Short mmCIF file of N, CA and C in Angstrom, two decimals:
data_model
loop_
_atom_site.label_atom_id
_atom_site.label_comp_id
_atom_site.label_asym_id
_atom_site.label_seq_id
_atom_site.Cartn_x
_atom_site.Cartn_y
_atom_site.Cartn_z
N UNK A 13 64.34 5.67 -3.18
CA UNK A 13 62.95 5.52 -2.82
C UNK A 13 62.57 4.05 -2.90
N UNK A 14 61.91 3.55 -1.86
CA UNK A 14 61.47 2.15 -1.85
C UNK A 14 60.15 2.00 -2.58
N UNK A 15 59.96 0.87 -3.27
CA UNK A 15 58.67 0.64 -3.92
C UNK A 15 57.56 0.46 -2.89
N UNK A 16 56.39 0.91 -3.24
CA UNK A 16 55.25 0.78 -2.33
C UNK A 16 54.83 -0.67 -2.21
N UNK A 17 54.48 -1.09 -1.00
CA UNK A 17 54.01 -2.45 -0.78
C UNK A 17 52.49 -2.54 -0.92
N UNK A 18 51.85 -1.40 -1.11
CA UNK A 18 50.40 -1.37 -1.25
C UNK A 18 50.04 -1.60 -2.71
N UNK A 19 49.12 -2.52 -2.95
CA UNK A 19 48.69 -2.81 -4.32
C UNK A 19 47.99 -1.60 -4.91
N UNK A 20 48.15 -1.42 -6.21
CA UNK A 20 47.48 -0.35 -6.93
C UNK A 20 46.02 -0.72 -7.13
N UNK A 21 45.11 0.01 -6.48
CA UNK A 21 43.68 -0.30 -6.57
C UNK A 21 43.13 -0.08 -7.97
N UNK A 22 43.81 0.70 -8.80
CA UNK A 22 43.32 0.95 -10.15
C UNK A 22 43.43 -0.30 -11.01
N UNK A 23 44.30 -1.21 -10.65
CA UNK A 23 44.50 -2.42 -11.44
C UNK A 23 44.68 -3.62 -10.51
N UNK A 24 43.61 -4.03 -9.83
CA UNK A 24 43.73 -5.14 -8.88
C UNK A 24 43.98 -6.47 -9.59
N UNK A 25 44.53 -7.42 -8.86
CA UNK A 25 44.78 -8.75 -9.43
C UNK A 25 43.52 -9.57 -9.57
N UNK A 26 42.48 -9.23 -8.79
CA UNK A 26 41.21 -9.96 -8.87
C UNK A 26 40.07 -9.02 -8.51
N UNK A 27 38.92 -9.30 -9.08
CA UNK A 27 37.72 -8.49 -8.86
C UNK A 27 36.64 -9.35 -8.21
N UNK A 28 35.83 -8.76 -7.35
CA UNK A 28 34.60 -9.43 -6.94
C UNK A 28 33.66 -9.34 -8.15
N UNK A 29 32.58 -10.08 -8.12
CA UNK A 29 31.62 -10.00 -9.23
C UNK A 29 31.06 -8.59 -9.33
N UNK A 30 30.74 -7.97 -8.21
CA UNK A 30 30.22 -6.60 -8.24
C UNK A 30 31.25 -5.64 -8.83
N UNK A 31 32.52 -5.77 -8.43
CA UNK A 31 33.57 -4.90 -8.96
C UNK A 31 33.74 -5.11 -10.46
N UNK A 32 33.72 -6.36 -10.90
CA UNK A 32 33.83 -6.67 -12.32
C UNK A 32 32.70 -6.01 -13.09
N UNK A 33 31.49 -6.13 -12.58
CA UNK A 33 30.32 -5.57 -13.27
C UNK A 33 30.41 -4.05 -13.36
N UNK A 34 30.80 -3.40 -12.28
CA UNK A 34 30.94 -1.94 -12.30
C UNK A 34 32.02 -1.54 -13.30
N UNK A 35 33.15 -2.22 -13.25
CA UNK A 35 34.27 -1.88 -14.13
C UNK A 35 33.93 -2.08 -15.60
N UNK A 36 33.08 -3.06 -15.90
CA UNK A 36 32.73 -3.36 -17.29
C UNK A 36 31.35 -2.82 -17.68
N UNK A 37 30.76 -2.06 -16.77
CA UNK A 37 29.49 -1.37 -17.02
C UNK A 37 28.36 -2.31 -17.43
N UNK A 38 28.27 -3.41 -16.70
CA UNK A 38 27.15 -4.33 -16.90
C UNK A 38 26.47 -4.54 -15.55
N UNK A 39 25.23 -4.94 -15.57
CA UNK A 39 24.52 -5.18 -14.31
C UNK A 39 24.89 -6.56 -13.77
N UNK A 40 24.77 -6.71 -12.46
CA UNK A 40 25.01 -8.02 -11.88
C UNK A 40 23.95 -9.01 -12.35
N UNK A 41 22.74 -8.51 -12.62
CA UNK A 41 21.68 -9.38 -13.14
C UNK A 41 22.09 -9.98 -14.48
N UNK A 42 22.68 -9.15 -15.36
CA UNK A 42 23.14 -9.65 -16.65
C UNK A 42 24.27 -10.66 -16.46
N UNK A 43 25.17 -10.38 -15.52
CA UNK A 43 26.26 -11.32 -15.25
C UNK A 43 25.70 -12.69 -14.91
N UNK A 44 24.76 -12.74 -13.95
CA UNK A 44 24.22 -14.02 -13.52
C UNK A 44 23.33 -14.67 -14.58
N UNK A 45 22.74 -13.88 -15.46
CA UNK A 45 21.94 -14.43 -16.55
C UNK A 45 22.83 -15.11 -17.59
N UNK A 46 23.97 -14.49 -17.91
CA UNK A 46 24.86 -15.02 -18.95
C UNK A 46 25.86 -16.05 -18.44
N UNK A 47 26.08 -16.09 -17.14
CA UNK A 47 27.06 -17.02 -16.57
C UNK A 47 26.76 -18.49 -16.90
N UNK A 48 25.50 -18.98 -16.76
CA UNK A 48 25.23 -20.39 -17.08
C UNK A 48 25.46 -20.72 -18.56
N UNK A 49 25.43 -19.70 -19.41
CA UNK A 49 25.65 -19.91 -20.84
C UNK A 49 27.14 -19.90 -21.20
N UNK A 50 27.99 -19.70 -20.21
CA UNK A 50 29.43 -19.67 -20.44
C UNK A 50 29.90 -18.36 -21.05
N UNK A 51 29.10 -17.31 -20.92
CA UNK A 51 29.43 -16.03 -21.54
C UNK A 51 30.03 -15.02 -20.57
N UNK A 52 30.42 -15.48 -19.39
CA UNK A 52 31.07 -14.63 -18.40
C UNK A 52 32.44 -15.23 -18.09
N UNK A 53 33.33 -14.44 -17.50
CA UNK A 53 34.68 -14.96 -17.24
C UNK A 53 34.69 -16.05 -16.17
N UNK A 54 35.78 -16.81 -16.18
CA UNK A 54 35.99 -17.85 -15.17
C UNK A 54 36.12 -17.19 -13.80
N UNK A 55 35.64 -17.88 -12.79
CA UNK A 55 35.72 -17.39 -11.42
C UNK A 55 36.47 -18.40 -10.55
N UNK A 56 36.90 -17.95 -9.38
CA UNK A 56 37.50 -18.85 -8.40
C UNK A 56 37.08 -18.38 -7.02
N UNK A 57 37.11 -19.30 -6.06
CA UNK A 57 36.70 -18.98 -4.70
C UNK A 57 37.91 -18.86 -3.78
N UNK A 58 37.83 -17.90 -2.89
CA UNK A 58 38.77 -17.75 -1.79
C UNK A 58 37.90 -17.65 -0.55
N UNK A 59 37.84 -18.74 0.18
CA UNK A 59 36.89 -18.80 1.29
C UNK A 59 35.48 -18.77 0.72
N UNK A 60 34.72 -17.78 1.14
CA UNK A 60 33.35 -17.65 0.62
C UNK A 60 33.26 -16.64 -0.52
N UNK A 61 34.35 -15.95 -0.81
CA UNK A 61 34.34 -14.93 -1.85
C UNK A 61 34.52 -15.56 -3.23
N UNK A 62 33.78 -15.06 -4.20
CA UNK A 62 33.92 -15.48 -5.59
C UNK A 62 34.62 -14.34 -6.31
N UNK A 63 35.76 -14.66 -6.94
CA UNK A 63 36.58 -13.64 -7.58
C UNK A 63 36.82 -13.97 -9.05
N UNK A 64 37.18 -12.93 -9.79
CA UNK A 64 37.54 -13.04 -11.20
C UNK A 64 38.94 -12.47 -11.33
N UNK A 65 39.88 -13.26 -11.84
CA UNK A 65 41.25 -12.77 -11.97
C UNK A 65 41.33 -11.72 -13.07
N UNK A 66 42.35 -10.90 -12.97
CA UNK A 66 42.59 -9.87 -14.00
C UNK A 66 42.76 -10.54 -15.36
N UNK A 67 43.45 -11.68 -15.39
CA UNK A 67 43.67 -12.40 -16.65
C UNK A 67 42.37 -12.95 -17.22
N UNK A 68 41.49 -13.47 -16.36
CA UNK A 68 40.20 -13.99 -16.84
C UNK A 68 39.34 -12.85 -17.39
N UNK A 69 39.40 -11.69 -16.74
CA UNK A 69 38.64 -10.54 -17.23
C UNK A 69 39.16 -10.11 -18.60
N UNK A 70 40.48 -10.08 -18.77
CA UNK A 70 41.06 -9.70 -20.06
C UNK A 70 40.71 -10.72 -21.14
N UNK A 71 40.76 -12.01 -20.80
CA UNK A 71 40.40 -13.05 -21.77
C UNK A 71 38.93 -12.93 -22.16
N UNK A 72 38.07 -12.60 -21.20
CA UNK A 72 36.64 -12.41 -21.47
C UNK A 72 36.43 -11.25 -22.44
N UNK A 73 37.13 -10.14 -22.21
CA UNK A 73 37.01 -8.99 -23.13
C UNK A 73 37.45 -9.36 -24.53
N UNK A 74 38.57 -10.08 -24.65
CA UNK A 74 39.03 -10.51 -25.98
C UNK A 74 38.01 -11.42 -26.65
N UNK A 75 37.43 -12.34 -25.90
CA UNK A 75 36.43 -13.27 -26.45
C UNK A 75 35.19 -12.51 -26.91
N UNK A 76 34.74 -11.54 -26.13
CA UNK A 76 33.56 -10.76 -26.51
C UNK A 76 33.85 -9.95 -27.76
N UNK A 77 35.05 -9.37 -27.86
CA UNK A 77 35.42 -8.60 -29.05
C UNK A 77 35.49 -9.49 -30.28
N UNK A 78 36.05 -10.68 -30.13
CA UNK A 78 36.13 -11.63 -31.25
C UNK A 78 34.74 -12.07 -31.69
N UNK A 79 33.86 -12.34 -30.74
CA UNK A 79 32.50 -12.75 -31.07
C UNK A 79 31.77 -11.63 -31.81
N UNK A 80 31.99 -10.39 -31.39
CA UNK A 80 31.34 -9.26 -32.06
C UNK A 80 31.85 -9.11 -33.49
N UNK A 81 33.16 -9.23 -33.67
CA UNK A 81 33.73 -9.13 -35.03
C UNK A 81 33.18 -10.24 -35.92
N UNK A 82 33.08 -11.45 -35.38
CA UNK A 82 32.55 -12.58 -36.15
C UNK A 82 31.09 -12.34 -36.53
N UNK A 83 30.31 -11.81 -35.60
CA UNK A 83 28.90 -11.53 -35.88
C UNK A 83 28.76 -10.44 -36.94
N UNK A 84 29.63 -9.45 -36.90
CA UNK A 84 29.57 -8.37 -37.89
C UNK A 84 29.98 -8.85 -39.27
N UNK A 85 30.91 -9.80 -39.34
CA UNK A 85 31.36 -10.28 -40.65
C UNK A 85 30.32 -11.18 -41.30
N UNK A 86 29.45 -11.80 -40.51
CA UNK A 86 28.38 -12.65 -41.04
C UNK A 86 27.23 -11.79 -41.55
N UNK A 87 26.99 -10.69 -40.88
CA UNK A 87 25.84 -9.83 -41.22
C UNK A 87 26.01 -9.08 -42.51
#
């Protein structure tokens, strides 16, 4: 059996901002509110599209988890 050449949509290599927000259950409004504060993942452009790599999304999740643990240990 040959491997499929079609990418697995369940785990894409990059997300649009809307896809990222849906996948992480946050509103796009919150994304754009927190982005200038550096609290959203790194993005890159392909033509006119703004994308977030799978790695940047994972790094963002780790950073948010670390920040939450730090906040809980202070409280």
